[in-house]
XYZ file of C-alpha atoms in Angstrom:
393
model
C 128.470 71.056 97.660
C 130.811 71.579 100.577
C 133.640 69.133 101.075
C 133.925 67.175 104.314
C 136.992 69.225 105.146
C 135.108 72.510 104.645
C 132.232 71.322 106.845
C 134.717 70.342 109.561
C 136.342 73.786 109.376
C 132.976 75.578 109.614
C 131.879 73.400 112.528
C 135.103 74.335 114.319
C 134.101 78.016 114.128
C 130.953 77.503 116.248
C 132.624 78.518 119.557
C 134.378 81.418 117.789
C 131.070 82.728 116.462
C 129.467 82.277 119.861
C 132.108 84.577 121.336
C 132.843 86.982 118.477
C 129.817 86.732 116.181
C 128.238 90.052 117.155
C 131.574 91.849 116.732
C 131.878 90.359 113.234
C 128.358 91.362 112.192
C 128.622 94.837 113.730
C 131.807 95.449 111.723
C 130.103 94.016 108.646
C 127.150 96.389 108.777
C 129.328 99.410 109.580
C 131.605 98.872 106.568
C 128.755 97.844 104.260
C 126.792 101.027 104.928
C 129.913 103.155 104.783
C 130.629 101.973 101.226
C 127.027 101.414 100.104
C 124.877 103.998 101.895
C 122.070 103.398 99.382
C 121.347 100.142 101.225
C 120.220 102.211 104.199
C 116.995 102.586 102.211
C 116.303 98.900 102.940
C 117.418 98.446 106.541
C 115.821 99.494 109.825
C 118.184 102.163 111.186
C 116.929 101.808 114.750
C 117.723 98.092 114.790
C 121.249 98.983 113.734
C 121.610 101.572 116.496
C 120.287 99.251 119.203
C 122.425 96.348 117.980
C 119.405 94.095 117.386
C 120.164 93.552 113.693
C 123.825 92.536 114.227
C 122.696 90.164 116.985
C 120.105 88.592 114.682
C 122.638 88.091 111.889
C 125.193 86.672 114.339
C 122.561 84.197 115.519
C 121.860 83.172 111.912
C 125.574 82.578 111.280
C 125.813 80.538 114.465
C 122.836 78.407 113.414
C 124.311 77.884 109.941
C 127.652 76.775 111.414
C 125.967 74.494 113.951
C 123.850 72.828 111.273
C 126.252 72.941 108.338
C 125.945 69.163 107.795
C 122.162 69.424 107.632
C 121.249 72.842 106.267
C 117.703 71.635 105.542
C 117.078 71.847 109.293
C 117.330 75.652 109.174
C 114.987 75.994 106.178
C 112.100 77.292 108.373
C 114.357 80.137 109.564
C 115.492 80.769 105.974
C 111.865 81.093 104.875
C 111.065 83.424 107.762
C 113.958 85.719 106.836
C 113.176 85.399 103.121
C 109.653 86.717 103.723
C 111.145 89.873 105.241
C 113.681 90.162 102.427
C 110.910 89.962 99.816
C 108.830 92.432 101.795
C 111.547 95.115 101.840
C 112.878 94.496 98.336
C 116.087 92.495 98.780
C 117.107 91.222 95.335
C 119.527 88.672 93.891
C 122.118 91.335 93.071
C 122.469 92.252 96.748
C 123.872 88.859 97.781
C 127.357 89.121 96.229
C 127.831 92.509 97.916
C 126.759 91.143 101.297
C 129.005 88.101 100.899
C 132.053 90.212 100.099
C 131.627 92.439 103.137
C 130.712 89.589 105.488
C 133.852 87.626 104.634
C 135.954 90.777 104.944
C 134.475 91.422 108.399
C 135.365 87.866 109.433
C 138.921 88.356 108.219
C 139.340 91.679 110.000
C 137.684 90.741 113.293
C 139.279 87.296 113.585
C 142.699 88.344 112.226
C 142.684 85.948 109.262
C 144.104 86.143 105.748
C 141.887 85.839 102.671
C 143.339 82.390 101.899
C 142.796 81.050 105.409
C 140.827 77.761 105.350
C 138.152 79.347 107.570
C 137.520 82.168 105.077
C 137.589 79.817 102.104
C 135.162 77.407 103.779
C 132.795 80.190 104.802
C 132.987 81.649 101.299
C 131.820 78.332 99.886
C 129.114 77.993 102.532
C 127.867 81.527 101.938
C 127.524 80.806 98.234
C 125.336 77.782 98.935
C 123.208 79.572 101.551
C 122.820 82.638 99.303
C 121.624 80.424 96.437
C 118.981 78.935 98.747
C 117.772 82.402 99.744
C 117.731 83.589 96.132
C 115.665 80.606 94.999
C 113.202 80.829 97.914
C 112.797 84.584 97.450
C 112.370 84.213 93.675
C 109.361 81.985 94.309
C 108.012 84.476 96.852
C 108.338 87.367 94.389
C 106.470 85.330 91.778
C 103.674 84.536 94.229
C 103.348 88.060 95.687
C 100.307 90.138 94.863
C 102.495 92.779 93.203
C 106.133 93.738 92.819
C 107.768 96.487 94.853
C 105.780 99.133 96.698
C 102.247 99.957 95.582
C 100.524 103.283 96.141
C 97.586 103.193 98.531
C 95.167 105.811 99.754
C 94.461 106.111 103.452
C 90.702 105.625 103.333
C 90.344 106.032 107.102
C 92.404 106.751 110.224
C 90.841 105.621 113.512
C 92.031 106.254 117.070
C 91.977 102.948 118.973
C 93.602 103.984 122.281
C 95.959 106.565 123.749
C 98.813 104.876 121.870
C 97.276 103.159 118.827
C 95.794 104.351 115.537
C 94.368 102.092 112.836
C 95.004 102.938 109.194
C 92.786 101.586 106.405
C 94.432 101.350 102.965
C 92.718 101.080 99.587
C 94.539 100.829 96.207
C 95.118 104.233 94.623
C 94.561 102.672 91.180
C 91.193 101.255 92.213
C 92.355 97.706 91.506
C 91.647 94.644 93.638
C 93.545 93.673 96.769
C 94.956 90.130 96.871
C 93.938 87.912 99.746
C 96.421 87.478 102.561
C 96.880 84.867 105.258
C 95.755 85.997 108.744
C 98.918 86.778 110.717
C 100.843 88.217 107.766
C 102.276 91.734 107.574
C 102.976 94.457 105.038
C 105.940 96.798 104.769
C 105.412 100.545 104.824
C 107.837 102.653 102.778
C 108.038 106.098 104.360
C 109.797 109.085 102.824
C 109.828 111.330 105.877
C 110.567 115.066 105.571
C 114.024 115.808 106.952
C 115.226 112.201 106.679
C 118.002 111.436 104.170
C 116.960 107.834 103.558
C 113.657 106.051 103.219
C 112.431 104.075 106.202
C 110.749 100.683 105.847
C 108.796 99.048 108.663
C 106.672 95.924 108.894
C 103.188 96.114 110.419
C 100.835 93.181 110.901
C 97.510 93.266 109.118
C 94.913 93.552 111.868
C 91.671 92.880 109.982
C 90.304 89.768 108.302
C 91.228 89.090 104.657
C 88.725 89.387 101.830
C 87.763 93.022 102.406
C 88.236 96.016 100.092
C 90.952 97.379 102.374
C 94.032 96.378 104.318
C 94.267 97.590 107.894
C 97.223 98.055 110.224
C 97.018 99.216 113.849
C 100.129 101.109 114.888
C 101.404 101.872 118.372
C 103.382 105.079 118.835
C 106.870 103.976 119.870
C 109.007 106.284 122.005
C 111.729 104.048 123.462
C 113.655 104.096 121.215
C 111.821 106.742 119.222
C 109.693 105.162 116.530
C 110.478 107.305 113.502
C 107.868 105.648 111.300
C 105.182 105.133 113.957
C 105.437 108.796 114.959
C 105.299 109.822 111.304
C 102.140 107.768 110.782
C 100.494 109.104 113.943
C 101.399 112.757 113.404
C 101.633 113.308 109.653
C 99.580 110.698 107.777
C 95.841 111.300 107.509
C 92.810 110.209 105.516
C 93.208 110.689 101.732
C 97.030 110.745 101.978
C 99.098 108.368 99.863
C 101.262 105.652 101.371
C 103.339 102.957 99.684
C 103.211 99.358 100.853
C 104.586 95.982 99.766
C 102.453 92.884 99.213
C 101.581 90.838 102.330
C 104.323 88.524 103.598
C 105.138 86.290 106.551
C 104.736 82.707 107.706
C 103.165 83.356 111.124
C 99.753 82.144 109.992
C 96.946 80.287 111.717
C 96.550 76.596 110.893
C 93.194 75.060 110.014
C 92.566 72.506 112.765
C 89.816 71.240 115.029
C 91.824 71.591 118.237
C 91.207 74.626 120.470
C 92.959 77.830 119.451
C 94.760 79.835 122.149
C 95.822 83.392 121.259
C 98.028 85.229 123.774
C 99.030 88.831 123.085
C 101.060 91.458 124.872
C 100.182 95.072 124.050
C 100.011 95.838 120.337
C 100.956 92.198 119.663
C 97.197 91.752 119.433
C 97.228 92.848 115.765
C 98.098 89.612 113.901
C 96.152 87.547 116.444
C 93.005 89.607 115.867
C 93.236 88.854 112.148
C 93.560 85.146 112.975
C 90.634 85.392 115.405
C 88.356 86.953 112.783
C 89.247 84.389 110.136
C 88.624 81.433 112.453
C 85.273 82.925 113.466
C 84.330 83.027 109.773
C 85.794 79.741 108.521
C 85.503 77.564 111.656
C 82.648 79.077 113.663
C 82.488 76.121 116.089
C 86.213 76.015 116.891
C 86.901 76.832 120.562
C 88.970 80.006 120.922
C 90.575 81.554 123.981
C 91.983 85.059 123.448
C 94.193 86.316 126.287
C 95.279 89.964 126.172
C 97.931 91.316 128.529
C 97.828 95.116 128.530
C 99.239 97.843 130.766
C 95.857 99.509 131.403
C 92.539 100.474 129.852
C 93.872 103.682 128.273
C 96.303 101.846 126.015
C 94.088 98.821 125.303
C 93.691 98.961 121.539
C 90.921 97.174 119.621
C 89.342 96.002 122.879
C 85.718 96.579 121.906
C 86.233 94.926 118.527
C 87.356 91.704 120.197
C 84.695 91.931 122.917
C 81.892 92.067 120.328
C 83.157 88.856 118.736
C 82.889 86.710 121.877
C 79.149 86.167 121.888
C 79.295 82.380 121.523
C 79.843 80.107 124.507
C 82.961 78.522 122.991
C 84.729 81.904 122.689
C 86.628 83.257 125.720
C 88.187 86.727 125.894
C 90.373 87.323 128.945
C 92.030 90.648 129.774
C 94.957 91.032 132.171
C 95.691 94.640 133.149
C 99.093 95.101 134.739
C 98.276 98.548 136.170
C 94.507 99.120 135.795
C 93.107 102.623 136.187
C 89.830 101.206 137.462
C 90.007 98.554 140.189
C 87.139 96.644 138.532
C 88.642 96.661 135.046
C 89.803 93.467 133.379
C 89.634 89.842 134.437
C 93.035 89.707 136.173
C 95.285 92.328 137.738
C 99.055 92.426 137.509
C 101.322 90.503 135.192
C 100.285 87.210 133.697
C 101.279 84.390 136.082
C 101.616 80.625 135.596
C 98.584 80.114 137.856
C 96.440 82.533 135.863
C 97.608 81.085 132.558
C 96.883 77.526 133.736
C 93.309 78.523 134.557
C 92.718 79.588 130.922
C 94.079 76.507 129.193
C 91.901 73.658 127.928
C 92.458 70.086 129.049
C 92.799 68.776 125.496
C 95.686 69.495 123.101
C 95.555 72.976 121.586
C 97.429 75.291 119.202
C 99.081 78.341 120.794
C 99.961 81.630 119.072
C 101.969 84.323 120.862
C 102.774 87.884 119.854
C 104.116 90.842 121.798
C 107.363 92.223 123.217
C 110.240 89.740 123.305
C 110.428 89.538 127.121
C 106.683 88.953 127.319
C 106.796 86.145 124.770
C 109.792 84.520 126.441
C 107.964 84.595 129.771
C 104.756 83.111 128.330
C 106.722 80.538 126.336
C 108.519 79.390 129.499
C 105.246 79.188 131.410
C 103.632 77.111 128.673
C 106.580 74.719 128.611
C 106.370 74.402 132.419
C 102.674 73.551 132.018
C 103.579 70.672 129.717
C 102.870 72.323 126.367
C 105.123 71.009 123.585
C 107.153 73.549 121.598
C 105.651 72.228 118.354
C 102.246 73.453 119.582
C 103.558 77.016 120.024
C 103.971 79.582 117.234
C 105.128 83.168 117.723
C 106.008 86.361 115.854
C 108.703 88.944 116.579
C 108.220 92.608 115.785
C 111.819 93.055 114.678
C 114.849 91.112 113.433
C 114.225 87.402 113.274
C 115.385 85.574 116.381
C 114.229 82.544 118.344
C 112.905 82.216 121.858
C 115.349 80.452 124.170
C 114.628 76.848 125.093
C 115.207 77.164 128.833
C 113.559 73.861 129.706
């Protein structure tokens, strides 16, 4: 337990972390990887280069400091991060190493000595937070379908659009596949020719659970260059082997009788399609509105698959093309607007699920809040380091 004095000291660092947090975490990662390059096998190198990972860690530190007197309030964020840790193989023995380098980065960046009350208080706090992560992740490892990365065979590779391929995976050992929750993801472990370290990426499962395969639908990323997505598109084919971790993630659809609203931007359709299929199977009478915002028809992945599912009168599928090739394509032209969004929404209370690029989700989130939708009705998933949409309203 932290003493009252330690909690007061940590609370006093909130404005310091707000100003210098990213500098601290950037220094932390730089020194950690310099001394322990083997950890580069676990981390997304692109997120390091763009600064997204240091920003995400700085945000987590800020949240911990702001809620130090009630750490239970950040448990949902802890669980979200813990899912990713379990998915990529973070283990208990990694936490002391991280703690040592994080405290050293604080000392160096803030000009403090090792016996400064701030460093001592944060050392105590880190120990408590690390123990929470270790316990949560231990339970997740025990509940996972398997440990580590399991060999799969690519049973099929299907072109979905100019930018998206679907990959179907079946166990190389012929064993069964555990069920997953619609909305969850798997991690791909890629040993790419010419690359010194392994690359691990998370991809949402895009098909319904209960089949003899897992499916992911991958967009080729070019800005920044998607090392793993390009590898999958260009070098992985049917009958090749690929290694994946057991399904993880807490962005899952809730069983409810209220209408379900799914809003995707681009390839953000993938976890929502899995949710859509499950609801169609388990709650066939539940009203569903599926809104897809896509650049144009050429990059509209999985479109026909969703279209076929909307045969019932209580299912609505709405497509917004920002720059359509054909003037008659889609239901709306241009970017999604508050007026267009309002026309899709039901009068009664509903559950909303968002997935897509961060700017898209922030825009839709703001529009929903402006339309009177409560934040506890809105769930969303980031394709990248865990962060939270800004409460602008």
